[in-house]
Amino acid sequence: MQDGMYTALFGALTQEHRMNIIANNLANVNTTGFKQDRTAFKDVFVRFAHDTIREPILHLRDKGLFPEPDYMSKVRIAESRIDFSQGSLKRSDNPLDIAISGEGFFKVRTDTGDYYTRNGHFTVSADGTVVNASGHQLLGEGGPITIEGNARIDISPEGQLFANGEAVDTIQVVTVSDLTGLRKVGQNNFEIHPDSGATEEAATDVVVQQGFLEAPNVEVVTEMVNMIETQRSFEAYQKAIMTSKETDSKAVNEVGKV
């Protein structure tokens, strides 16, 4: 089998992975606070022993290589990362809809631990706890935030929450020392990867805006263009695989005949 078939196969698999990422971005164009994924590509060069020996060597050969040796490359994903750029803020006028302007995250408590999120759509549960649509509890400086009765809710730009004019708690708004150390864990939540070395820090230069929600940072037109480009690339790799297969078939069935 020709090495060209493997090269095309690796390229097709890479484009398939890229398509999955694009599809997930497009599926979340209406998800509050969603952060899109981005990919970058590189060539991985396969080096042969004779590639580093271009000049004649008397005890090996007296002429240079013909044809000239070169490198074969296979496409690889060099980087897949989360784009944490700010999404636009949309007014909702819901007192428990809050958005962060700047680099920071809300902390929520789930059955499996505490996570970070940019989704600021919260409600009050039957027991008075402030939760999001998944039932995750919004954390303040004193733990899960609770509100009694049908109180009038006000939230300051610093994140301090008031019920009927009385201070209840301050919403935790945090960030991490290295955003590349965050990974998605589902339900629009993030956690620090244990091997990243990143640590939680208090967020600075952020403003908590009541009555607003952050839109996802996905640009639909850009993602649609990327999808078409990826599909065309995948089709090109398919053709390369079929061409390599046909060449192998002719070599076996025609050239190999006596």
PDB file of C-alpha atoms in Angstrom:
ATOM      1  CA  MET A   1       0.000   0.000   0.000  1.00  0.00           C
ATOM      2  CA  GLN A   2       1.299   3.435  -0.922  1.00  0.00           C
ATOM      3  CA  ASP A   3       2.237   5.838   1.826  1.00  0.00           C
ATOM      4  CA  GLY A   4       0.116   8.420   0.012  1.00  0.00           C
ATOM      5  CA  MET A   5      -2.997   6.525   1.053  1.00  0.00           C
ATOM      6  CA  TYR A   6      -2.011   6.807   4.706  1.00  0.00           C
ATOM      7  CA  THR A   7      -1.293  10.516   4.281  1.00  0.00           C
ATOM      8  CA  ALA A   8      -4.759  11.071   2.783  1.00  0.00           C
ATOM      9  CA  LEU A   9      -6.336   8.947   5.501  1.00  0.00           C
ATOM     10  CA  PHE A  10      -4.750  11.014   8.255  1.00  0.00           C
ATOM     11  CA  GLY A  11      -5.921  14.178   6.508  1.00  0.00           C
ATOM     12  CA  ALA A  12      -9.494  12.870   6.218  1.00  0.00           C
ATOM     13  CA  LEU A  13      -9.592  11.860   9.886  1.00  0.00           C
ATOM     14  CA  THR A  14      -8.287  15.290  10.874  1.00  0.00           C
ATOM     15  CA  GLN A  15     -11.005  17.006   8.843  1.00  0.00           C
ATOM     16  CA  GLU A  16     -13.606  14.734  10.441  1.00  0.00           C
ATOM     17  CA  HIS A  17     -12.451  15.870  13.892  1.00  0.00           C
ATOM     18  CA  ARG A  18     -12.554  19.490  12.764  1.00  0.00           C
ATOM     19  CA  MET A  19     -16.108  18.980  11.444  1.00  0.00           C
ATOM     20  CA  ASN A  20     -17.211  17.639  14.840  1.00  0.00           C
ATOM     21  CA  ILE A  21     -15.895  20.789  16.512  1.00  0.00           C
ATOM     22  CA  ILE A  22     -17.626  23.075  13.993  1.00  0.00           C
ATOM     23  CA  ALA A  23     -20.898  21.161  14.393  1.00  0.00           C
ATOM     24  CA  ASN A  24     -20.720  21.548  18.170  1.00  0.00           C
ATOM     25  CA  ASN A  25     -20.081  25.289  17.821  1.00  0.00           C
ATOM     26  CA  LEU A  26     -23.096  25.682  15.532  1.00  0.00           C
ATOM     27  CA  ALA A  27     -25.281  23.584  17.837  1.00  0.00           C
ATOM     28  CA  ASN A  28     -24.631  26.107  20.625  1.00  0.00           C
ATOM     29  CA  VAL A  29     -25.336  29.361  18.802  1.00  0.00           C
ATOM     30  CA  ASN A  30     -28.198  29.999  21.233  1.00  0.00           C
ATOM     31  CA  THR A  31     -26.486  28.711  24.400  1.00  0.00           C
ATOM     32  CA  THR A  32     -25.940  31.514  26.902  1.00  0.00           C
ATOM     33  CA  GLY A  33     -22.269  32.086  27.692  1.00  0.00           C
ATOM     34  CA  PHE A  34     -21.035  29.316  25.385  1.00  0.00           C
ATOM     35  CA  LYS A  35     -17.376  29.507  24.327  1.00  0.00           C
ATOM     36  CA  GLN A  36     -16.444  28.089  20.951  1.00  0.00           C
ATOM     37  CA  ASP A  37     -13.583  25.709  20.225  1.00  0.00           C
ATOM     38  CA  ARG A  38     -10.860  26.495  17.701  1.00  0.00           C
ATOM     39  CA  THR A  39      -8.292  24.299  15.983  1.00  0.00           C
ATOM     40  CA  ALA A  40      -4.903  24.875  14.368  1.00  0.00           C
ATOM     41  CA  PHE A  41      -3.072  22.517  12.024  1.00  0.00           C
ATOM     42  CA  LYS A  42       0.509  21.603  11.252  1.00  0.00           C
ATOM     43  CA  ASP A  43       2.477  19.226   9.040  1.00  0.00           C
ATOM     44  CA  VAL A  44       4.372  16.381  10.656  1.00  0.00           C
ATOM     45  CA  PHE A  45       7.363  15.553   8.508  1.00  0.00           C
ATOM     46  CA  VAL A  46       8.540  11.967   8.149  1.00  0.00           C
ATOM     47  CA  ARG A  47      12.320  11.986   7.788  1.00  0.00           C
ATOM     48  CA  PHE A  48      14.132   9.166   6.025  1.00  0.00           C
ATOM     49  CA  ALA A  49      17.771   8.264   6.661  1.00  0.00           C
ATOM     50  CA  HIS A  50      18.834   9.296   3.152  1.00  0.00           C
ATOM     51  CA  ASP A  51      17.122  12.698   3.465  1.00  0.00           C
ATOM     52  CA  THR A  52      20.039  14.041   5.475  1.00  0.00           C
ATOM     53  CA  ILE A  53      22.649  12.733   3.002  1.00  0.00           C
ATOM     54  CA  ARG A  54      22.421  14.823  -0.155  1.00  0.00           C
ATOM     55  CA  GLU A  55      26.090  15.164  -1.138  1.00  0.00           C
ATOM     56  CA  PRO A  56      28.191  12.287  -2.544  1.00  0.00           C
ATOM     57  CA  ILE A  57      29.998  10.254   0.112  1.00  0.00           C
ATOM     58  CA  LEU A  58      32.963   8.339  -1.291  1.00  0.00           C
ATOM     59  CA  HIS A  59      32.640   5.219   0.835  1.00  0.00           C
ATOM     60  CA  LEU A  60      28.871   4.991   0.104  1.00  0.00           C
ATOM     61  CA  ARG A  61      28.326   6.359  -3.406  1.00  0.00           C
ATOM     62  CA  ASP A  62      30.017   8.681  -5.877  1.00  0.00           C
ATOM     63  CA  LYS A  63      26.903  10.505  -7.123  1.00  0.00           C
ATOM     64  CA  GLY A  64      24.151  12.535  -5.556  1.00  0.00           C
ATOM     65  CA  LEU A  65      20.681  11.097  -5.100  1.00  0.00           C
ATOM     66  CA  PHE A  66      18.382  11.143  -8.084  1.00  0.00           C
ATOM     67  CA  PRO A  67      15.646  12.173  -7.916  1.00  0.00           C
ATOM     68  CA  GLU A  68      16.253  14.622  -5.124  1.00  0.00           C
ATOM     69  CA  PRO A  69      15.050  13.270  -1.762  1.00  0.00           C
ATOM     70  CA  ASP A  70      12.302  15.199  -0.010  1.00  0.00           C
ATOM     71  CA  TYR A  71      10.023  14.992   2.977  1.00  0.00           C
ATOM     72  CA  MET A  72       6.609  13.422   3.190  1.00  0.00           C
ATOM     73  CA  SER A  73       4.113  15.167   5.447  1.00  0.00           C
ATOM     74  CA  LYS A  74       0.933  14.165   7.221  1.00  0.00           C
ATOM     75  CA  VAL A  75      -1.648  16.621   8.503  1.00  0.00           C
ATOM     76  CA  ARG A  76      -2.067  16.827  12.264  1.00  0.00           C
ATOM     77  CA  ILE A  77      -4.047  19.030  14.636  1.00  0.00           C
ATOM     78  CA  ALA A  78      -1.444  21.188  16.322  1.00  0.00           C
ATOM     79  CA  GLU A  79      -3.804  22.748  18.834  1.00  0.00           C
ATOM     80  CA  SER A  80      -7.430  22.535  19.923  1.00  0.00           C
ATOM     81  CA  ARG A  81      -8.359  25.228  22.409  1.00  0.00           C
ATOM     82  CA  ILE A  82     -11.312  27.087  23.855  1.00  0.00           C
ATOM     83  CA  ASP A  83     -11.846  30.655  22.694  1.00  0.00           C
ATOM     84  CA  PHE A  84     -12.692  32.685  25.809  1.00  0.00           C
ATOM     85  CA  SER A  85     -13.293  35.975  24.018  1.00  0.00           C
ATOM     86  CA  GLN A  86     -16.174  38.071  25.320  1.00  0.00           C
ATOM     87  CA  GLY A  87     -19.620  37.505  23.811  1.00  0.00           C
ATOM     88  CA  SER A  88     -22.069  40.366  23.322  1.00  0.00           C
ATOM     89  CA  LEU A  89     -24.387  41.235  26.218  1.00  0.00           C
ATOM     90  CA  LYS A  90     -28.138  41.110  25.661  1.00  0.00           C
ATOM     91  CA  ARG A  91     -30.662  42.800  27.928  1.00  0.00           C
ATOM     92  CA  SER A  92     -33.306  40.536  29.486  1.00  0.00           C
ATOM     93  CA  ASP A  93     -34.443  42.662  32.472  1.00  0.00           C
ATOM     94  CA  ASN A  94     -34.751  39.490  34.548  1.00  0.00           C
ATOM     95  CA  PRO A  95     -33.332  40.357  38.018  1.00  0.00           C
ATOM     96  CA  LEU A  96     -31.534  37.005  38.262  1.00  0.00           C
ATOM     97  CA  ASP A  97     -30.028  37.185  34.781  1.00  0.00           C
ATOM     98  CA  ILE A  98     -26.437  38.326  35.298  1.00  0.00           C
ATOM     99  CA  ALA A  99     -23.506  38.691  32.938  1.00  0.00           C
ATOM    100  CA  ILE A 100     -19.803  39.199  33.506  1.00  0.00           C
ATOM    101  CA  SER A 101     -18.073  41.952  31.580  1.00  0.00           C
ATOM    102  CA  GLY A 102     -14.403  41.000  31.597  1.00  0.00           C
ATOM    103  CA  GLU A 103     -12.385  37.863  32.306  1.00  0.00           C
ATOM    104  CA  GLY A 104     -14.132  35.828  34.990  1.00  0.00           C
ATOM    105  CA  PHE A 105     -16.526  33.005  35.790  1.00  0.00           C
ATOM    106  CA  PHE A 106     -19.387  32.249  38.155  1.00  0.00           C
ATOM    107  CA  LYS A 107     -18.880  29.281  40.461  1.00  0.00           C
ATOM    108  CA  VAL A 108     -21.639  26.673  40.659  1.00  0.00           C
ATOM    109  CA  ARG A 109     -21.969  23.611  42.861  1.00  0.00           C
ATOM    110  CA  THR A 110     -23.046  20.283  41.362  1.00  0.00           C
ATOM    111  CA  ASP A 111     -23.348  16.730  42.637  1.00  0.00           C
ATOM    112  CA  THR A 112     -19.841  16.028  41.314  1.00  0.00           C
ATOM    113  CA  GLY A 113     -18.066  19.160  42.511  1.00  0.00           C
ATOM    114  CA  ASP A 114     -17.684  22.909  41.949  1.00  0.00           C
ATOM    115  CA  TYR A 115     -17.327  24.187  38.393  1.00  0.00           C
ATOM    116  CA  TYR A 116     -16.959  27.473  36.501  1.00  0.00           C
ATOM    117  CA  THR A 117     -19.469  28.885  34.017  1.00  0.00           C
ATOM    118  CA  ARG A 118     -20.243  32.043  32.043  1.00  0.00           C
ATOM    119  CA  ASN A 119     -23.957  31.192  31.864  1.00  0.00           C
ATOM    120  CA  GLY A 120     -25.622  33.732  34.140  1.00  0.00           C
ATOM    121  CA  HIS A 121     -29.260  32.657  33.739  1.00  0.00           C
ATOM    122  CA  PHE A 122     -30.426  31.836  37.289  1.00  0.00           C
ATOM    123  CA  THR A 123     -33.726  31.297  39.066  1.00  0.00           C
ATOM    124  CA  VAL A 124     -34.859  30.645  42.638  1.00  0.00           C
ATOM    125  CA  SER A 125     -35.743  27.021  43.417  1.00  0.00           C
ATOM    126  CA  ALA A 126     -38.592  25.878  45.659  1.00  0.00           C
ATOM    127  CA  ASP A 127     -36.299  25.850  48.709  1.00  0.00           C
ATOM    128  CA  GLY A 128     -35.032  29.389  47.983  1.00  0.00           C
ATOM    129  CA  THR A 129     -31.642  28.419  46.509  1.00  0.00           C
ATOM    130  CA  VAL A 130     -30.405  30.343  43.468  1.00  0.00           C
ATOM    131  CA  VAL A 131     -29.815  27.747  40.712  1.00  0.00           C
ATOM    132  CA  ASN A 132     -29.291  27.606  36.950  1.00  0.00           C
ATOM    133  CA  ALA A 133     -31.317  25.628  34.414  1.00  0.00           C
ATOM    134  CA  SER A 134     -29.409  22.443  35.281  1.00  0.00           C
ATOM    135  CA  GLY A 135     -30.133  22.822  38.992  1.00  0.00           C
ATOM    136  CA  HIS A 136     -26.558  23.814  39.850  1.00  0.00           C
ATOM    137  CA  GLN A 137     -26.299  26.132  42.856  1.00  0.00           C
ATOM    138  CA  LEU A 138     -24.789  29.595  42.447  1.00  0.00           C
ATOM    139  CA  LEU A 139     -21.991  30.089  44.974  1.00  0.00           C
ATOM    140  CA  GLY A 140     -21.373  33.206  47.001  1.00  0.00           C
ATOM    141  CA  GLU A 141     -18.650  33.997  49.493  1.00  0.00           C
ATOM    142  CA  GLY A 142     -20.610  32.059  52.133  1.00  0.00           C
ATOM    143  CA  GLY A 143     -21.564  29.086  49.948  1.00  0.00           C
ATOM    144  CA  PRO A 144     -24.791  28.460  47.976  1.00  0.00           C
ATOM    145  CA  ILE A 145     -26.904  31.627  47.842  1.00  0.00           C
ATOM    146  CA  THR A 146     -30.447  31.416  49.225  1.00  0.00           C
ATOM    147  CA  ILE A 147     -33.225  33.999  49.067  1.00  0.00           C
ATOM    148  CA  GLU A 148     -36.346  33.943  51.220  1.00  0.00           C
ATOM    149  CA  GLY A 149     -39.774  34.594  49.728  1.00  0.00           C
ATOM    150  CA  ASN A 150     -40.531  36.794  46.739  1.00  0.00           C
ATOM    151  CA  ALA A 151     -37.923  39.373  47.595  1.00  0.00           C
ATOM    152  CA  ARG A 152     -36.896  42.225  45.318  1.00  0.00           C
ATOM    153  CA  ILE A 153     -33.410  41.345  44.092  1.00  0.00           C
ATOM    154  CA  ASP A 154     -30.684  43.864  43.337  1.00  0.00           C
ATOM    155  CA  ILE A 155     -27.111  43.024  42.327  1.00  0.00           C
ATOM    156  CA  SER A 156     -24.321  45.584  42.416  1.00  0.00           C
ATOM    157  CA  PRO A 157     -21.557  45.803  39.760  1.00  0.00           C
ATOM    158  CA  GLU A 158     -19.230  44.218  42.347  1.00  0.00           C
ATOM    159  CA  GLY A 159     -21.514  41.179  42.618  1.00  0.00           C
ATOM    160  CA  GLN A 160     -23.108  41.935  45.980  1.00  0.00           C
ATOM    161  CA  LEU A 161     -26.665  40.583  46.098  1.00  0.00           C
ATOM    162  CA  PHE A 162     -29.440  42.366  48.022  1.00  0.00           C
ATOM    163  CA  ALA A 163     -32.925  41.087  48.871  1.00  0.00           C
ATOM    164  CA  ASN A 164     -35.411  43.832  49.706  1.00  0.00           C
ATOM    165  CA  GLY A 165     -32.476  46.160  50.296  1.00  0.00           C
ATOM    166  CA  GLU A 166     -30.656  43.856  52.713  1.00  0.00           C
ATOM    167  CA  ALA A 167     -27.281  42.336  51.806  1.00  0.00           C
ATOM    168  CA  VAL A 168     -27.500  38.556  51.341  1.00  0.00           C
ATOM    169  CA  ASP A 169     -24.094  37.547  49.976  1.00  0.00           C
ATOM    170  CA  THR A 170     -21.496  38.426  47.355  1.00  0.00           C
ATOM    171  CA  ILE A 171     -21.482  36.311  44.194  1.00  0.00           C
ATOM    172  CA  GLN A 172     -18.177  34.560  43.623  1.00  0.00           C
ATOM    173  CA  VAL A 173     -16.570  35.794  40.407  1.00  0.00           C
ATOM    174  CA  VAL A 174     -13.214  34.117  39.845  1.00  0.00           C
ATOM    175  CA  THR A 175     -10.727  33.408  37.094  1.00  0.00           C
ATOM    176  CA  VAL A 176      -7.717  31.110  36.681  1.00  0.00           C
ATOM    177  CA  SER A 177      -4.031  31.839  36.286  1.00  0.00           C
ATOM    178  CA  ASP A 178      -3.930  30.196  32.841  1.00  0.00           C
ATOM    179  CA  LEU A 179      -7.134  29.952  30.793  1.00  0.00           C
ATOM    180  CA  THR A 180      -5.631  27.223  28.609  1.00  0.00           C
ATOM    181  CA  GLY A 181      -5.732  25.026  31.714  1.00  0.00           C
ATOM    182  CA  LEU A 182      -9.541  24.934  31.635  1.00  0.00           C
ATOM    183  CA  ARG A 183     -11.478  22.127  29.988  1.00  0.00           C
ATOM    184  CA  LYS A 184     -15.172  21.617  29.268  1.00  0.00           C
ATOM    185  CA  VAL A 185     -17.071  19.153  31.433  1.00  0.00           C
ATOM    186  CA  GLY A 186     -20.539  19.458  29.877  1.00  0.00           C
ATOM    187  CA  GLN A 187     -23.637  21.562  30.647  1.00  0.00           C
ATOM    188  CA  ASN A 188     -21.660  24.704  29.781  1.00  0.00           C
ATOM    189  CA  ASN A 189     -19.301  24.207  32.742  1.00  0.00           C
ATOM    190  CA  PHE A 190     -15.516  24.251  32.988  1.00  0.00           C
ATOM    191  CA  GLU A 191     -12.962  22.804  35.376  1.00  0.00           C
ATOM    192  CA  ILE A 192      -9.214  23.145  35.815  1.00  0.00           C
ATOM    193  CA  HIS A 193      -7.343  20.254  34.201  1.00  0.00           C
ATOM    194  CA  PRO A 194      -5.393  18.511  36.987  1.00  0.00           C
ATOM    195  CA  ASP A 195      -2.212  18.421  34.897  1.00  0.00           C
ATOM    196  CA  SER A 196      -2.319  22.054  33.762  1.00  0.00           C
ATOM    197  CA  GLY A 197      -0.818  23.675  36.846  1.00  0.00           C
ATOM    198  CA  ALA A 198      -3.406  26.488  36.635  1.00  0.00           C
ATOM    199  CA  THR A 199      -4.860  27.850  39.868  1.00  0.00           C
ATOM    200  CA  GLU A 200      -8.010  29.730  40.798  1.00  0.00           C
ATOM    201  CA  GLU A 201      -7.669  33.470  41.361  1.00  0.00           C
ATOM    202  CA  ALA A 202      -9.965  36.313  42.302  1.00  0.00           C
ATOM    203  CA  ALA A 203     -11.218  38.108  39.193  1.00  0.00           C
ATOM    204  CA  THR A 204     -10.209  41.744  38.813  1.00  0.00           C
ATOM    205  CA  ASP A 205     -11.401  44.452  36.433  1.00  0.00           C
ATOM    206  CA  VAL A 206     -14.761  42.730  35.971  1.00  0.00           C
ATOM    207  CA  VAL A 207     -18.270  44.134  36.202  1.00  0.00           C
ATOM    208  CA  VAL A 208     -21.356  42.101  37.087  1.00  0.00           C
ATOM    209  CA  GLN A 209     -24.314  43.398  35.077  1.00  0.00           C
ATOM    210  CA  GLN A 210     -27.801  42.588  36.330  1.00  0.00           C
ATOM    211  CA  GLY A 211     -30.557  42.042  33.768  1.00  0.00           C
ATOM    212  CA  PHE A 212     -28.162  40.968  31.014  1.00  0.00           C
ATOM    213  CA  LEU A 213     -27.048  37.645  29.516  1.00  0.00           C
ATOM    214  CA  GLU A 214     -23.866  36.943  27.563  1.00  0.00           C
ATOM    215  CA  ALA A 215     -24.434  35.624  24.047  1.00  0.00           C
ATOM    216  CA  PRO A 216     -22.199  32.823  22.707  1.00  0.00           C
ATOM    217  CA  ASN A 217     -19.055  34.000  20.913  1.00  0.00           C
ATOM    218  CA  VAL A 218     -19.860  31.875  17.851  1.00  0.00           C
ATOM    219  CA  GLU A 219     -20.095  33.658  14.492  1.00  0.00           C
ATOM    220  CA  VAL A 220     -22.551  31.637  12.426  1.00  0.00           C
ATOM    221  CA  VAL A 221     -21.362  32.845   9.012  1.00  0.00           C
ATOM    222  CA  THR A 222     -17.713  32.100   9.837  1.00  0.00           C
ATOM    223  CA  GLU A 223     -18.554  28.618  11.102  1.00  0.00           C
ATOM    224  CA  MET A 224     -20.658  27.865   8.008  1.00  0.00           C
ATOM    225  CA  VAL A 225     -17.752  28.876   5.761  1.00  0.00           C
ATOM    226  CA  ASN A 226     -15.430  26.663   7.826  1.00  0.00           C
ATOM    227  CA  MET A 227     -17.889  23.791   7.474  1.00  0.00           C
ATOM    228  CA  ILE A 228     -17.953  24.092   3.668  1.00  0.00           C
ATOM    229  CA  GLU A 229     -14.154  24.317   3.555  1.00  0.00           C
ATOM    230  CA  THR A 230     -13.822  21.240   5.765  1.00  0.00           C
ATOM    231  CA  GLN A 231     -16.290  19.250   3.656  1.00  0.00           C
ATOM    232  CA  ARG A 232     -14.418  20.115   0.457  1.00  0.00           C
ATOM    233  CA  SER A 233     -11.106  19.115   2.042  1.00  0.00           C
ATOM    234  CA  PHE A 234     -12.579  15.806   3.187  1.00  0.00           C
ATOM    235  CA  GLU A 235     -13.836  15.086  -0.328  1.00  0.00           C
ATOM    236  CA  ALA A 236     -10.378  15.864  -1.758  1.00  0.00           C
ATOM    237  CA  TYR A 237      -8.775  13.403   0.662  1.00  0.00           C
ATOM    238  CA  GLN A 238     -11.355  10.779  -0.343  1.00  0.00           C
ATOM    239  CA  LYS A 239     -10.380  11.198  -3.983  1.00  0.00           C
ATOM    240  CA  ALA A 240      -6.694  10.871  -3.072  1.00  0.00           C
ATOM    241  CA  ILE A 241      -7.434   7.613  -1.244  1.00  0.00           C
ATOM    242  CA  MET A 242      -9.364   6.217  -4.229  1.00  0.00           C
ATOM    243  CA  THR A 243      -6.602   7.255  -6.638  1.00  0.00           C
ATOM    244  CA  SER A 244      -3.995   5.506  -4.486  1.00  0.00           C
ATOM    245  CA  LYS A 245      -6.198   2.409  -4.324  1.00  0.00           C
ATOM    246  CA  GLU A 246      -6.595   2.300  -8.091  1.00  0.00           C
ATOM    247  CA  THR A 247      -2.831   2.666  -8.561  1.00  0.00           C
ATOM    248  CA  ASP A 248      -2.184  -0.232  -6.176  1.00  0.00           C
ATOM    249  CA  SER A 249      -4.791  -2.322  -7.963  1.00  0.00           C
ATOM    250  CA  LYS A 250      -3.184  -1.737 -11.361  1.00  0.00           C
ATOM    251  CA  ALA A 251       0.255  -2.517  -9.952  1.00  0.00           C
ATOM    252  CA  VAL A 252      -0.980  -5.859  -8.617  1.00  0.00           C
ATOM    253  CA  ASN A 253      -3.301  -6.941 -11.424  1.00  0.00           C
ATOM    254  CA  GLU A 254      -1.610  -5.516 -14.528  1.00  0.00           C
ATOM    255  CA  VAL A 255       2.023  -4.611 -13.915  1.00  0.00           C
ATOM    256  CA  GLY A 256       2.569  -7.738 -11.854  1.00  0.00           C
ATOM    257  CA  LYS A 257       1.356 -10.095 -14.596  1.00  0.00           C
ATOM    258  CA  VAL A 258       4.008 -12.181 -16.399  1.00  0.00           C
TER     259      VAL A 258
END
